[in-house]
Short mmCIF file of C-alpha atoms in Angstrom, two decimals:
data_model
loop_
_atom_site.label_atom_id
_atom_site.label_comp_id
_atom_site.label_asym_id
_atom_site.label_seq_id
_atom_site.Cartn_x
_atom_site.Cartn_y
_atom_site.Cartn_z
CA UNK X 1 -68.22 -32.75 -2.59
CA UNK X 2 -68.48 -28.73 -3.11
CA UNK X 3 -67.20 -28.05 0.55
CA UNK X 4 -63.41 -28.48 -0.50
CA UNK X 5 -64.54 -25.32 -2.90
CA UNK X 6 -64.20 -22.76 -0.80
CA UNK X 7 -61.16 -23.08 1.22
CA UNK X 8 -59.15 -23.98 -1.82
CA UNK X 9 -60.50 -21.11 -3.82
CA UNK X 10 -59.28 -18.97 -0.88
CA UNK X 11 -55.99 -20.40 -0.60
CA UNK X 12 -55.61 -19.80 -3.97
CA UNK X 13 -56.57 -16.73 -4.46
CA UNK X 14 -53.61 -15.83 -1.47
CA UNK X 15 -51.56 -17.84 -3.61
CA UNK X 16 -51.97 -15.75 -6.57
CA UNK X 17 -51.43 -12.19 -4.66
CA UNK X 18 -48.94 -13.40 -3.19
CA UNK X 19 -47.12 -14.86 -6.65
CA UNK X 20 -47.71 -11.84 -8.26
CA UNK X 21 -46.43 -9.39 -5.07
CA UNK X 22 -43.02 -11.57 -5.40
CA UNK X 23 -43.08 -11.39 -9.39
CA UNK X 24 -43.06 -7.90 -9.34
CA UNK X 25 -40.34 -7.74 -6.53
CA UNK X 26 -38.00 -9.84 -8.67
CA UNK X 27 -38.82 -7.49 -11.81
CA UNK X 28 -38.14 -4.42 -10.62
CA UNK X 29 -35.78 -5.51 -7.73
CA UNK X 30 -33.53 -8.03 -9.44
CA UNK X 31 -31.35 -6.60 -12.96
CA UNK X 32 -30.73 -8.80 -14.73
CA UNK X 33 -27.70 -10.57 -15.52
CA UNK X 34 -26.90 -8.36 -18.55
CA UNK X 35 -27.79 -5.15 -16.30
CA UNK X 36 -25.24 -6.19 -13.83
CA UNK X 37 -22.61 -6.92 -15.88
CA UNK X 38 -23.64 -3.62 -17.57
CA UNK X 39 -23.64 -1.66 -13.91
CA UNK X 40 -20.09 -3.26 -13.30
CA UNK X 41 -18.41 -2.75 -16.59
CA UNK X 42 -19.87 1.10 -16.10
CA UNK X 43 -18.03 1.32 -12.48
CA UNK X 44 -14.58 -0.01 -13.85
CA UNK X 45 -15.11 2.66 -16.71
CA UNK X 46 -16.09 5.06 -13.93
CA UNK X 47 -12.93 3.74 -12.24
CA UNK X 48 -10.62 3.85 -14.71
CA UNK X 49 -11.58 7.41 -15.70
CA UNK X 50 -10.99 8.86 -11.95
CA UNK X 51 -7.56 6.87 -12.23
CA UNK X 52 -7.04 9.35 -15.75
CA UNK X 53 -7.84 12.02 -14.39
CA UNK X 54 -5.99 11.75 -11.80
CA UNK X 55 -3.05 11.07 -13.60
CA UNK X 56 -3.50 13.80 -15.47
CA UNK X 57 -3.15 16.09 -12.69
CA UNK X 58 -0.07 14.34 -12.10
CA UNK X 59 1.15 15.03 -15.53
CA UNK X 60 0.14 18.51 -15.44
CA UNK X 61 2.14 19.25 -12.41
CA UNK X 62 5.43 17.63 -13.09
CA UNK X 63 5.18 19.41 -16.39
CA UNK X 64 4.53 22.96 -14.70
CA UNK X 65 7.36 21.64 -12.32
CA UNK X 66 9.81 20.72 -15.22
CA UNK X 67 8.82 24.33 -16.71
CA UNK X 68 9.82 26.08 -13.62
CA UNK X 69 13.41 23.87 -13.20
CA UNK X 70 13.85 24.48 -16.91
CA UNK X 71 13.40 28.55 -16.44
CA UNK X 72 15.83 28.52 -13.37
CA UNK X 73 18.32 27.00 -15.16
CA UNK X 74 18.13 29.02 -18.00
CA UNK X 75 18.09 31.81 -15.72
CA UNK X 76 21.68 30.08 -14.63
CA UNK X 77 23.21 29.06 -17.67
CA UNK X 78 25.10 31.79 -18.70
CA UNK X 79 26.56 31.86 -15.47
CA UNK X 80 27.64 28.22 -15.31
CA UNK X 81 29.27 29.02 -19.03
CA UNK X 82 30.78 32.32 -17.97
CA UNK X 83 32.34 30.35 -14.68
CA UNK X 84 33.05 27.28 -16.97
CA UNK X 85 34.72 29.63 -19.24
CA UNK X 86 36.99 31.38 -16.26
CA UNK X 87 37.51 28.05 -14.73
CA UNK X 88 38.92 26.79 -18.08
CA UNK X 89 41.06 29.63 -18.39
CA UNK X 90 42.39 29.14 -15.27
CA UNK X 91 43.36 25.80 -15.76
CA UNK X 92 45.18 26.68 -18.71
CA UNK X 93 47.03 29.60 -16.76
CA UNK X 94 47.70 27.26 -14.28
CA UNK X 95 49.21 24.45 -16.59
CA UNK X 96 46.83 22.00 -15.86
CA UNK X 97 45.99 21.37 -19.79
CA UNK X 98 47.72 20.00 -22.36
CA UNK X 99 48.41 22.75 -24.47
CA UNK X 100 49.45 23.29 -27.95
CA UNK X 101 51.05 25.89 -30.07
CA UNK X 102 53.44 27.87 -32.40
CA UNK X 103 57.03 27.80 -29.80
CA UNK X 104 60.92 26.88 -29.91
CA UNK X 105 62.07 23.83 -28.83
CA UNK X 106 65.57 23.88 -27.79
CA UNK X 107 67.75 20.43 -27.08
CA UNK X 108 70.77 20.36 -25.22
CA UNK X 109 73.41 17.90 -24.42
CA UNK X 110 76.93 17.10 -22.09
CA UNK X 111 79.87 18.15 -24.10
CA UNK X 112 81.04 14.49 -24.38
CA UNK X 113 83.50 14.99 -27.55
CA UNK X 114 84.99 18.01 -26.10
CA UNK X 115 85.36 15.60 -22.69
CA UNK X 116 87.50 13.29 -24.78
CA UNK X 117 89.52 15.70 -26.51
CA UNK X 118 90.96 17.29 -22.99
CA UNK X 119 90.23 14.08 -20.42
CA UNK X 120 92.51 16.16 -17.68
CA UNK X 121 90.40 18.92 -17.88
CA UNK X 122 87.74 19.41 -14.79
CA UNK X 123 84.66 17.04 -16.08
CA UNK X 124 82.23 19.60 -14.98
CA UNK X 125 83.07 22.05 -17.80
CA UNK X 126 81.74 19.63 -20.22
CA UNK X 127 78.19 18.71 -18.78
CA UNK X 128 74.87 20.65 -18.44
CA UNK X 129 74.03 22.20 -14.95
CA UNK X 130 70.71 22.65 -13.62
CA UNK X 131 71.94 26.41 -13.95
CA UNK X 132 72.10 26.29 -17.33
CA UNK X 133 68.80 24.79 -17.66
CA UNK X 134 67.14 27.25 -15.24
CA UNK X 135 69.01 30.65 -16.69
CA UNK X 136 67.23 29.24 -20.29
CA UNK X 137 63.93 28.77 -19.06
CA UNK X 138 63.90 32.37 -16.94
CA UNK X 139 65.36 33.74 -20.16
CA UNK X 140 61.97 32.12 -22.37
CA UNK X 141 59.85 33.15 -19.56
CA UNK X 142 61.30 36.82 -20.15
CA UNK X 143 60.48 36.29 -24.03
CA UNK X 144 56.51 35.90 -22.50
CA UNK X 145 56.65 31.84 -23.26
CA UNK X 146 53.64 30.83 -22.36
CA UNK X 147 53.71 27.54 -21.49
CA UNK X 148 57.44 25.99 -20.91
CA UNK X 149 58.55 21.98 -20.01
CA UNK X 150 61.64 20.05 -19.68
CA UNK X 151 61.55 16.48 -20.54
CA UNK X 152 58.18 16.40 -20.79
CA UNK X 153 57.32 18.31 -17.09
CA UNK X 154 55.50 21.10 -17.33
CA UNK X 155 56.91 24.16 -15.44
CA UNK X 156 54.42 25.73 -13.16
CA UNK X 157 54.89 28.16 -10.20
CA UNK X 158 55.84 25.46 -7.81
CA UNK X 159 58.10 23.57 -10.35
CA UNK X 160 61.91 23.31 -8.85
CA UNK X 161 64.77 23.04 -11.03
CA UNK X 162 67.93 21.72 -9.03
CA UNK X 163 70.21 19.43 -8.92
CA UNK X 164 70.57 16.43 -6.51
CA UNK X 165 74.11 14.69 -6.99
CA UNK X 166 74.48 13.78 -10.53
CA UNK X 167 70.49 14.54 -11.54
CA UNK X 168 68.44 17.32 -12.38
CA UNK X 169 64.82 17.31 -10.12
CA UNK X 170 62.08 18.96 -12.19
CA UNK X 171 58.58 18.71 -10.61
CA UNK X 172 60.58 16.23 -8.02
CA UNK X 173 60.84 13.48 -10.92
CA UNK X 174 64.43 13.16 -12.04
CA UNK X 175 65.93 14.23 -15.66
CA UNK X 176 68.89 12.97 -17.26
CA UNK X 177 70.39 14.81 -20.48
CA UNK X 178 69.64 15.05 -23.39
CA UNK X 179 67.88 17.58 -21.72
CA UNK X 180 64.59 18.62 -24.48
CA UNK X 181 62.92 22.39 -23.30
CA UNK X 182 60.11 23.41 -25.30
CA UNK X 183 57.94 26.88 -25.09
CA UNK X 184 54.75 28.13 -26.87
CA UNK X 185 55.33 31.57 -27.28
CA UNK X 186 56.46 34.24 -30.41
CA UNK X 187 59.12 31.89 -32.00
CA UNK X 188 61.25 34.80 -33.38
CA UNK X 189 61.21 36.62 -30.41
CA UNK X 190 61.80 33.28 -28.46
CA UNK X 191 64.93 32.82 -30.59
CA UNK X 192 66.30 36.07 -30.36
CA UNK X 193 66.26 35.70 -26.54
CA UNK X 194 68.06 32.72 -27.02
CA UNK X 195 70.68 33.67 -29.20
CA UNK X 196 71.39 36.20 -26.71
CA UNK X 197 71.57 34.71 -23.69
CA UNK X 198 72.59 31.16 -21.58
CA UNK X 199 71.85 29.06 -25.50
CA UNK X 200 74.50 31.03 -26.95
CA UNK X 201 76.92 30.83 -24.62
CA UNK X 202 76.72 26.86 -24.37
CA UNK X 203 76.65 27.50 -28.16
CA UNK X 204 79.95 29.12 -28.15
CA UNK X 205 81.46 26.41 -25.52
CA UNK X 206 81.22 23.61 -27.94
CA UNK X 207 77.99 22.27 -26.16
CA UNK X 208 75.67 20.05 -28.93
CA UNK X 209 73.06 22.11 -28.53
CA UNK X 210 69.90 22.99 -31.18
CA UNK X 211 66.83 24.29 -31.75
CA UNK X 212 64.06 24.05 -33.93
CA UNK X 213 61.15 26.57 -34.61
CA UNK X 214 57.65 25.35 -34.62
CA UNK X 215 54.87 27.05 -36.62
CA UNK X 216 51.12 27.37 -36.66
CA UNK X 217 50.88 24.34 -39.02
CA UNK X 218 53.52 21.41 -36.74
CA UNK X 219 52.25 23.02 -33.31
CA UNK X 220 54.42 22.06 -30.17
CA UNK X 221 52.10 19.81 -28.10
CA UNK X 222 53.28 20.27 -23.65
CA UNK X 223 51.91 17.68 -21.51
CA UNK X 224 49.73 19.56 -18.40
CA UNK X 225 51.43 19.01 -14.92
CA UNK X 226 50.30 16.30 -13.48
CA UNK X 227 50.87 17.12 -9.26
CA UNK X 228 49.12 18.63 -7.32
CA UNK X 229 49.41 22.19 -5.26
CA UNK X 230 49.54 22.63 -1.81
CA UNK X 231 48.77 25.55 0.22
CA UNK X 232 49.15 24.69 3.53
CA UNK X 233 50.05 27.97 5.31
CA UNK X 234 48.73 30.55 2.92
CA UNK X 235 45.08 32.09 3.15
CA UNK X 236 43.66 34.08 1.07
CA UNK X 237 44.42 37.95 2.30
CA UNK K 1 -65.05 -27.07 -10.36
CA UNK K 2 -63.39 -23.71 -12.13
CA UNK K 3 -63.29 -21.72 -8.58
CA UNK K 4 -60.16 -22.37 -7.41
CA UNK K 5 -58.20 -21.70 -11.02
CA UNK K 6 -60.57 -18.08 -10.84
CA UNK K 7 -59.65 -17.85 -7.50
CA UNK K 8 -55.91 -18.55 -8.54
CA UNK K 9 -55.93 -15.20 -11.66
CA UNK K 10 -58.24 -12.95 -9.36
CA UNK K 11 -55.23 -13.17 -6.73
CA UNK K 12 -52.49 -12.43 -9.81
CA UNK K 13 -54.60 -9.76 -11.00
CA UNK K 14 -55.26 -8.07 -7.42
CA UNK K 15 -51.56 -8.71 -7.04
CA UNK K 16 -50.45 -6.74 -9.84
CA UNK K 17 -52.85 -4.22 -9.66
CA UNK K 18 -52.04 -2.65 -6.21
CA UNK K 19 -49.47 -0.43 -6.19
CA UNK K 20 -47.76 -1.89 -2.87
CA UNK K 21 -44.22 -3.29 -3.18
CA UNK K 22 -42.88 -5.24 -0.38
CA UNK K 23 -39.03 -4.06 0.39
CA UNK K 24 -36.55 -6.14 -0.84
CA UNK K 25 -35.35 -7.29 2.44
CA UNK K 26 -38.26 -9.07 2.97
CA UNK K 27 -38.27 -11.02 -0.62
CA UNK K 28 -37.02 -14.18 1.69
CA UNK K 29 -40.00 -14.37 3.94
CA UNK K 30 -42.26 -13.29 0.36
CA UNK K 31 -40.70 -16.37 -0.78
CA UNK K 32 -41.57 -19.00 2.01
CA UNK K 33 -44.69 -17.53 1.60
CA UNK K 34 -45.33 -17.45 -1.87
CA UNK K 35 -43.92 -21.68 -1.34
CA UNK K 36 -46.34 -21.90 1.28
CA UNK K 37 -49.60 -21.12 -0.03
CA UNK K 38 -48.61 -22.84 -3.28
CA UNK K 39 -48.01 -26.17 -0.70
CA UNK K 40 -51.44 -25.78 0.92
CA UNK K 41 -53.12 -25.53 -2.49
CA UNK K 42 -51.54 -28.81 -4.08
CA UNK K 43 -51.82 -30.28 -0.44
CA UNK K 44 -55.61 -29.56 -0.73
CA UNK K 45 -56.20 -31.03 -4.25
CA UNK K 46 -54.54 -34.19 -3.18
CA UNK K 47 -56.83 -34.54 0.33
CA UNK K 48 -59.60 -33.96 -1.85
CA UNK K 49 -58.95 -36.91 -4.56
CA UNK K 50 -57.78 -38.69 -1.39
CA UNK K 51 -61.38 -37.98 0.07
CA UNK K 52 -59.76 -36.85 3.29
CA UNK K 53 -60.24 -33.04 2.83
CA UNK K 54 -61.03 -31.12 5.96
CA UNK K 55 -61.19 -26.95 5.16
CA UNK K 56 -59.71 -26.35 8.76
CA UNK K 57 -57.04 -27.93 8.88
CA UNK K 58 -56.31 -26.93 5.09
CA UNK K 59 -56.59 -23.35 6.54
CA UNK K 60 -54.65 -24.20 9.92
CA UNK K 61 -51.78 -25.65 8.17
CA UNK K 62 -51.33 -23.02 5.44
CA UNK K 63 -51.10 -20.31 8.60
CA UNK K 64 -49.25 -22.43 10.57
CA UNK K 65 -46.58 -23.20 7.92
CA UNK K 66 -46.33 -19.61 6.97
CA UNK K 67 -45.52 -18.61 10.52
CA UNK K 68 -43.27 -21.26 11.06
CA UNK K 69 -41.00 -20.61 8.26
CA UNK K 70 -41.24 -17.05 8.55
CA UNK K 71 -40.05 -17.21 12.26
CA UNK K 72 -36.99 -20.27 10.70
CA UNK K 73 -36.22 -17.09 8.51
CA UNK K 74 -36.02 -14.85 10.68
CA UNK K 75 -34.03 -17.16 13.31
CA UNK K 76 -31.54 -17.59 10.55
CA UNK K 77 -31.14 -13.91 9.57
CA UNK K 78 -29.89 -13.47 13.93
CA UNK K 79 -27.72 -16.20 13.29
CA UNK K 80 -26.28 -15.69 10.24
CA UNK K 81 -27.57 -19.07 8.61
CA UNK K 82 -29.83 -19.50 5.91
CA UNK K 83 -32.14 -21.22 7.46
CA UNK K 84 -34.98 -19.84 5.29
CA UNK K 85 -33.41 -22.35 2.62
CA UNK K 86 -34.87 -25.60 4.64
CA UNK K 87 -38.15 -23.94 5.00
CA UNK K 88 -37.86 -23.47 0.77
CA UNK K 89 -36.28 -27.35 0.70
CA UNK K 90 -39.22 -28.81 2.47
CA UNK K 91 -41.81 -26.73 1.24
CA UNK K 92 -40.06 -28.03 -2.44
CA UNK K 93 -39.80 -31.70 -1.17
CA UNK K 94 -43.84 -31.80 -0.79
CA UNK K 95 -44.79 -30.12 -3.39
CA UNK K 96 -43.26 -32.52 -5.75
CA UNK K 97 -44.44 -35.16 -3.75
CA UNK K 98 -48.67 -33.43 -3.79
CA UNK K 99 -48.05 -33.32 -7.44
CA UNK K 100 -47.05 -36.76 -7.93
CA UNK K 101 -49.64 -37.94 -5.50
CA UNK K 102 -52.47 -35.63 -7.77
CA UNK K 103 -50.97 -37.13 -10.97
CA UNK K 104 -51.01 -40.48 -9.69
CA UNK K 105 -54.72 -40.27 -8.18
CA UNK K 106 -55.83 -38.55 -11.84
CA UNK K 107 -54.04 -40.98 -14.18
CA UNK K 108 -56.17 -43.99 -11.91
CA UNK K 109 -59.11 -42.53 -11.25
CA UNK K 110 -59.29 -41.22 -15.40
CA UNK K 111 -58.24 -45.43 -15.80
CA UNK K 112 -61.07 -46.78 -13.89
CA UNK K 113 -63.56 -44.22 -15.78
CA UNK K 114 -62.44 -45.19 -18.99
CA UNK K 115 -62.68 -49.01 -18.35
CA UNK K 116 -64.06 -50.78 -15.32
CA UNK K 117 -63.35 -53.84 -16.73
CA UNK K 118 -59.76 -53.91 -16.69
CA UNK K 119 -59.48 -53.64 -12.55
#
């Protein structure tokens, strides 16, 4: 009966160490299911603060970037006004604005009644030349007009005034009378030029010819030329 | 009568009180173990109310099964399989099976020492 004692006692007594050896494995070894999820929420915080930081850096050096563009182009700002400025200027030199003003605007016609009352004389007598128009507008250009146009083109330094058959070419687009020049300029002095010169002497001729004076208040409004310049064969010297 | 249960907390208490760990890699092999021993124990209790106890081969057949599944471990950690978990599957099997058998062998013998009569 006692001879089973022994041996089982033994075995037991393995089984015991050996329960407790593996119990405090899994103790100390093993977190827990809290501790993991503890250990893992800790390394996405860990995570997610690298990612910050790092982002941060990021932010800090587009911002010293921006800092630096923003200096160089305050460095350059007046100069991009002060070319802005010239480039403007020459524009409006160069009659490519539309540009208003105190000016004269003068209107001239073909003598048609003075046509009927002598229908033997020569016809050209009694209608407006491209001469006439070109002697008036070298005439305001003489009274410093600043800005001159005929039927709505604006003269500029390439502008041709001549006449093809029956039509006057301005800016190669064809005018027919009534033929309508206005000029920003000094209208007094613009007027006295005229009354001295080519207007007057339609004037006298019986040509239907007026003017009309425009002031600060009413401005004269001229269209900017609308073509384009060529240089082809010049270079600068 | 009381041995093996004194036997049983003298083992706990040596257990805890030495300061040796076993590395964690080996907490598969503690574990076939640990399943091992407890096997030979119940194994032993039921040979014994079976009358058919023999201390060697109750000794044998714990070392024996410890090797065995220790080496199945350690086959299935070159290969990749975890073996180690039919070692724990058997070892689980019987001792369900040892307990039953004890439980069965108590609840009849505890029967037939109440009343004789009723066999």
């Amino acid at each position: 009966m006692r001879k089973w004692i022994l041996p089982i006692t033994f075995v037991c007594i393995i089984s015991g160490l050996l329960l407790a050896l593996q119990f405090k494995i899994q103790a100390s070894q093993t977190p827990t299911p809290t501790e993991q999820r503890n250990e893992i929420l800790v390394g996405i915080i860990n995570n997610l603060e690298n990612e910050i930081s790092t982002y941060q850096e990021r932010i800090a050096e587009i911002k010293a970037e921006i800092e630096t563009i923003e200096d160089v182009t305050a460095s350059y700002q007046d100069d991009i006004k002060y070319l802005q400025q010239k480039v403007q200027k020459a524009k409006l030199q160069a009659g490519l604005t539309n540009v208003k003003g105190r000016g004269i605007r003068i209107t001239l016609d073909d003598n048609k009644s003075g046509l009927l009352l002598a229908p033997n004389d020569d016809p050209n007598r009694y209608i407006i030349h491209y001469e006439n128009i070109l002697n008036i507008i070298t005439e305001l250009k003489l009274g410093r007009a600043e800005a001159i146009s005929v039927n709505g083109q604006r003269i500029v330094s390439t502008s041709e005034i001549r006449c093809v058959g029956n039509v006057i070419l301005v800016n190669t687009t064809r005018l027919a009378p009534p033929f309508e020049i206005k000029a920003i300029g000094d209208p007094d002095r613009l007027e006295e030029i005229l009354l001295a010169g080519e207007y007057d002497l339609l004037k006298s001729t019986g040509f239907p010819v007026s003017y009309e004076k425009f002031t600060e208040e009413t401005p004269l409004e001229i269209p900017a030329y609308t073509g384009t310049f060529q240089f082809n064969y010049t270079t600068l010297n | 009568m009381w041995m093996p249960l004194l036997g049983l907390l003298f083992g706990a208490i040596l257990g805890s009180a030495i300061s040796f760990e076993i590395p964690i890699a080996y907490a598969k092999y503690m574990s076939i173990a640990v399943l091992a021993s407890l096997d030979s124990v119940f194994g032993g209790i039921k040979s014994v109310l079976e009358d058919r106890f023999d201390g060697f081969i109750l000794l044998t057949g714990f070392f024996s099964n410890t090797l065995l599944a220790a080496m199945l471990a350690y086959l299935g950690d070159k290969l990749g399989v975890d073996l180690y978990m039919a070692a724990v599957f058997a070892f689980g099997v019987r001792l369900f099976q040892n307990l039953a058998t004890i439980r069965h062998h108590l609840i009849s013998r505890t029967l037939r020492n109440l009343g004789p009569d009723k066999r």
